[in-house]
Amino acid sequence: QVQLVESGGGLVQAGGSLRLSCAASGRTFSTYTMGWFRQAPGKEREFVATTSGWSGSTTYYADSVKGRFTISRDNAKNTVTLQMNSLKPEDTAVYYCAAGAPPNTRLPAGYPYWGQGTQVTVSS
């Protein structure tokens, strides 16, 4: 029912910035909670940021990215973005966007729809 396509990953030096984008299909995009998660080699998939559906959405951030990352959505364009500033080597991971109505927005298991992932590498 829903397809998510991510873009914007790449290689950047520490202190630099990247903007990730997720394009979503479907007529019910605005009703979904959207989340960004990341997974580094040998690590579990972890919460990064979420934004609730409809207008006036509420955003949440992991402590590790608060103040550096910004999640936003454009329901008219069916897109979600993650602006990442002041990047650190520990931000290196595959970043995934997710959509759904999860009971806990910070847990990946509750999201039925996922993008393919995009690699972010931050060099020191």
PDB file of C-alpha atoms in Angstrom:
ATOM      1  CA  GLN A   1       0.000   0.000   0.000  1.00  0.00           C
ATOM      2  CA  VAL A   2       2.799   2.426   0.906  1.00  0.00           C
ATOM      3  CA  GLN A   3       6.203   2.756  -0.708  1.00  0.00           C
ATOM      4  CA  LEU A   4       9.022   4.852   0.729  1.00  0.00           C
ATOM      5  CA  VAL A   5      12.042   5.949  -1.301  1.00  0.00           C
ATOM      6  CA  GLU A   6      14.992   7.571   0.452  1.00  0.00           C
ATOM      7  CA  SER A   7      17.742   9.751  -0.949  1.00  0.00           C
ATOM      8  CA  GLY A   8      20.410  12.200   0.150  1.00  0.00           C
ATOM      9  CA  GLY A   9      22.953   9.986   1.865  1.00  0.00           C
ATOM     10  CA  GLY A  10      26.640  10.242   1.183  1.00  0.00           C
ATOM     11  CA  LEU A  11      30.086  10.950   2.566  1.00  0.00           C
ATOM     12  CA  VAL A  12      30.703  14.087   4.602  1.00  0.00           C
ATOM     13  CA  GLN A  13      33.417  15.351   6.928  1.00  0.00           C
ATOM     14  CA  ALA A  14      32.793  15.796  10.632  1.00  0.00           C
ATOM     15  CA  GLY A  15      31.006  19.065  11.280  1.00  0.00           C
ATOM     16  CA  GLY A  16      29.307  19.019   7.905  1.00  0.00           C
ATOM     17  CA  SER A  17      25.670  18.683   6.943  1.00  0.00           C
ATOM     18  CA  LEU A  18      23.438  16.386   4.940  1.00  0.00           C
ATOM     19  CA  ARG A  19      19.749  16.443   4.127  1.00  0.00           C
ATOM     20  CA  LEU A  20      17.923  13.152   3.766  1.00  0.00           C
ATOM     21  CA  SER A  21      14.622  12.931   1.957  1.00  0.00           C
ATOM     22  CA  CYS A  22      11.919  10.270   1.926  1.00  0.00           C
ATOM     23  CA  ALA A  23       9.246  10.281  -0.768  1.00  0.00           C
ATOM     24  CA  ALA A  24       6.094   8.396   0.173  1.00  0.00           C
ATOM     25  CA  SER A  25       3.317   7.038  -1.991  1.00  0.00           C
ATOM     26  CA  GLY A  26      -0.283   6.613  -0.932  1.00  0.00           C
ATOM     27  CA  ARG A  27      -3.284   8.773  -0.260  1.00  0.00           C
ATOM     28  CA  THR A  28      -3.083   8.457   3.525  1.00  0.00           C
ATOM     29  CA  PHE A  29       0.394   9.873   4.005  1.00  0.00           C
ATOM     30  CA  SER A  30      -0.789  12.700   6.242  1.00  0.00           C
ATOM     31  CA  THR A  31      -2.336  10.280   8.746  1.00  0.00           C
ATOM     32  CA  TYR A  32       0.893   8.394   9.430  1.00  0.00           C
ATOM     33  CA  THR A  33       3.531   8.918  12.010  1.00  0.00           C
ATOM     34  CA  MET A  34       6.836   9.155  10.149  1.00  0.00           C
ATOM     35  CA  GLY A  35      10.116   8.150  11.682  1.00  0.00           C
ATOM     36  CA  TRP A  36      13.811   8.131  10.934  1.00  0.00           C
ATOM     37  CA  PHE A  37      15.930   5.279  12.279  1.00  0.00           C
ATOM     38  CA  ARG A  38      19.538   4.314  11.779  1.00  0.00           C
ATOM     39  CA  GLN A  39      21.598   1.161  12.015  1.00  0.00           C
ATOM     40  CA  ALA A  40      25.370   0.954  12.242  1.00  0.00           C
ATOM     41  CA  PRO A  41      27.290  -2.273  11.549  1.00  0.00           C
ATOM     42  CA  GLY A  42      26.940  -4.671  14.456  1.00  0.00           C
ATOM     43  CA  LYS A  43      24.391  -2.447  16.173  1.00  0.00           C
ATOM     44  CA  GLU A  44      20.643  -2.549  16.619  1.00  0.00           C
ATOM     45  CA  ARG A  45      18.365  -0.270  14.664  1.00  0.00           C
ATOM     46  CA  GLU A  46      17.821   2.831  16.772  1.00  0.00           C
ATOM     47  CA  PHE A  47      15.386   5.687  16.919  1.00  0.00           C
ATOM     48  CA  VAL A  48      16.497   9.054  15.534  1.00  0.00           C
ATOM     49  CA  ALA A  49      13.413  11.250  15.108  1.00  0.00           C
ATOM     50  CA  THR A  50       9.664  11.083  14.508  1.00  0.00           C
ATOM     51  CA  THR A  51       6.862  13.399  13.465  1.00  0.00           C
ATOM     52  CA  SER A  52       3.164  12.720  13.944  1.00  0.00           C
ATOM     53  CA  GLY A  53       0.551  12.912  11.214  1.00  0.00           C
ATOM     54  CA  TRP A  54      -1.833  15.637  10.118  1.00  0.00           C
ATOM     55  CA  SER A  55      -1.236  19.338  10.482  1.00  0.00           C
ATOM     56  CA  GLY A  56       0.482  20.673  13.556  1.00  0.00           C
ATOM     57  CA  SER A  57       2.584  17.554  13.980  1.00  0.00           C
ATOM     58  CA  THR A  58       4.655  16.886  17.072  1.00  0.00           C
ATOM     59  CA  THR A  59       8.320  15.994  16.743  1.00  0.00           C
ATOM     60  CA  TYR A  60      10.576  13.880  18.945  1.00  0.00           C
ATOM     61  CA  TYR A  61      14.328  13.359  18.837  1.00  0.00           C
ATOM     62  CA  ALA A  62      16.829  10.993  20.312  1.00  0.00           C
ATOM     63  CA  ASP A  63      19.060  12.683  22.858  1.00  0.00           C
ATOM     64  CA  SER A  64      22.091  11.936  20.701  1.00  0.00           C
ATOM     65  CA  VAL A  65      20.814  14.100  17.826  1.00  0.00           C
ATOM     66  CA  LYS A  66      18.751  16.736  19.617  1.00  0.00           C
ATOM     67  CA  GLY A  67      19.820  20.209  18.593  1.00  0.00           C
ATOM     68  CA  ARG A  68      21.630  18.918  15.497  1.00  0.00           C
ATOM     69  CA  PHE A  69      18.941  17.132  13.471  1.00  0.00           C
ATOM     70  CA  THR A  70      15.561  18.444  12.341  1.00  0.00           C
ATOM     71  CA  ILE A  71      12.708  16.329  11.017  1.00  0.00           C
ATOM     72  CA  SER A  72      10.000  17.917   8.893  1.00  0.00           C
ATOM     73  CA  ARG A  73       7.195  16.847   6.590  1.00  0.00           C
ATOM     74  CA  ASP A  74       5.283  18.258   3.663  1.00  0.00           C
ATOM     75  CA  ASN A  75       1.978  16.433   3.420  1.00  0.00           C
ATOM     76  CA  ALA A  76       1.072  18.095   0.121  1.00  0.00           C
ATOM     77  CA  LYS A  77       4.247  16.716  -1.464  1.00  0.00           C
ATOM     78  CA  ASN A  78       4.231  13.426   0.474  1.00  0.00           C
ATOM     79  CA  THR A  79       7.790  13.954   1.647  1.00  0.00           C
ATOM     80  CA  VAL A  80       9.673  13.774   4.919  1.00  0.00           C
ATOM     81  CA  THR A  81      13.125  15.223   5.409  1.00  0.00           C
ATOM     82  CA  LEU A  82      15.871  14.921   7.979  1.00  0.00           C
ATOM     83  CA  GLN A  83      18.244  17.874   8.088  1.00  0.00           C
ATOM     84  CA  MET A  84      21.459  16.761   9.764  1.00  0.00           C
ATOM     85  CA  ASN A  85      23.931  19.392  10.928  1.00  0.00           C
ATOM     86  CA  SER A  86      27.163  19.226  12.932  1.00  0.00           C
ATOM     87  CA  LEU A  87      27.626  15.614  11.921  1.00  0.00           C
ATOM     88  CA  LYS A  88      29.883  13.375  13.974  1.00  0.00           C
ATOM     89  CA  PRO A  89      31.640  10.117  13.064  1.00  0.00           C
ATOM     90  CA  GLU A  90      29.279   8.269  15.400  1.00  0.00           C
ATOM     91  CA  ASP A  91      26.389   9.332  13.150  1.00  0.00           C
ATOM     92  CA  THR A  92      27.713   6.943  10.500  1.00  0.00           C
ATOM     93  CA  ALA A  93      24.971   4.418   9.731  1.00  0.00           C
ATOM     94  CA  VAL A  94      22.347   3.355   7.251  1.00  0.00           C
ATOM     95  CA  TYR A  95      19.375   5.658   7.719  1.00  0.00           C
ATOM     96  CA  TYR A  96      15.830   4.395   7.180  1.00  0.00           C
ATOM     97  CA  CYS A  97      12.522   6.186   7.006  1.00  0.00           C
ATOM     98  CA  ALA A  98       9.430   4.450   8.333  1.00  0.00           C
ATOM     99  CA  ALA A  99       5.682   5.045   8.317  1.00  0.00           C
ATOM    100  CA  GLY A 100       2.728   3.771  10.279  1.00  0.00           C
ATOM    101  CA  ALA A 101       0.633   4.175  13.396  1.00  0.00           C
ATOM    102  CA  PRO A 102       2.922   2.591  15.986  1.00  0.00           C
ATOM    103  CA  PRO A 103       1.932   2.252  19.630  1.00  0.00           C
ATOM    104  CA  ASN A 104       5.420   3.469  20.552  1.00  0.00           C
ATOM    105  CA  THR A 105       6.906   5.837  17.990  1.00  0.00           C
ATOM    106  CA  ARG A 106      10.463   5.182  19.173  1.00  0.00           C
ATOM    107  CA  LEU A 107      10.422   1.426  18.548  1.00  0.00           C
ATOM    108  CA  PRO A 108      11.037   0.210  14.989  1.00  0.00           C
ATOM    109  CA  ALA A 109       8.938  -2.946  15.411  1.00  0.00           C
ATOM    110  CA  GLY A 110       5.720  -0.935  15.316  1.00  0.00           C
ATOM    111  CA  TYR A 111       6.228   0.484  11.820  1.00  0.00           C
ATOM    112  CA  PRO A 112       4.871  -1.594   8.910  1.00  0.00           C
ATOM    113  CA  TYR A 113       6.396   0.463   6.093  1.00  0.00           C
ATOM    114  CA  TRP A 114      10.095   1.076   5.505  1.00  0.00           C
ATOM    115  CA  GLY A 115      12.341   2.628   2.924  1.00  0.00           C
ATOM    116  CA  GLN A 116      15.359   0.897   1.445  1.00  0.00           C
ATOM    117  CA  GLY A 117      17.859   2.827   3.537  1.00  0.00           C
ATOM    118  CA  THR A 118      20.530   5.324   2.577  1.00  0.00           C
ATOM    119  CA  GLN A 119      24.149   5.262   3.724  1.00  0.00           C
ATOM    120  CA  VAL A 120      25.543   8.177   5.712  1.00  0.00           C
ATOM    121  CA  THR A 121      29.285   8.162   6.357  1.00  0.00           C
ATOM    122  CA  VAL A 122      30.953  10.853   8.459  1.00  0.00           C
ATOM    123  CA  SER A 123      34.738  10.986   8.350  1.00  0.00           C
ATOM    124  CA  SER A 124      36.878  12.363  11.158  1.00  0.00           C
TER     125      SER A 124
END
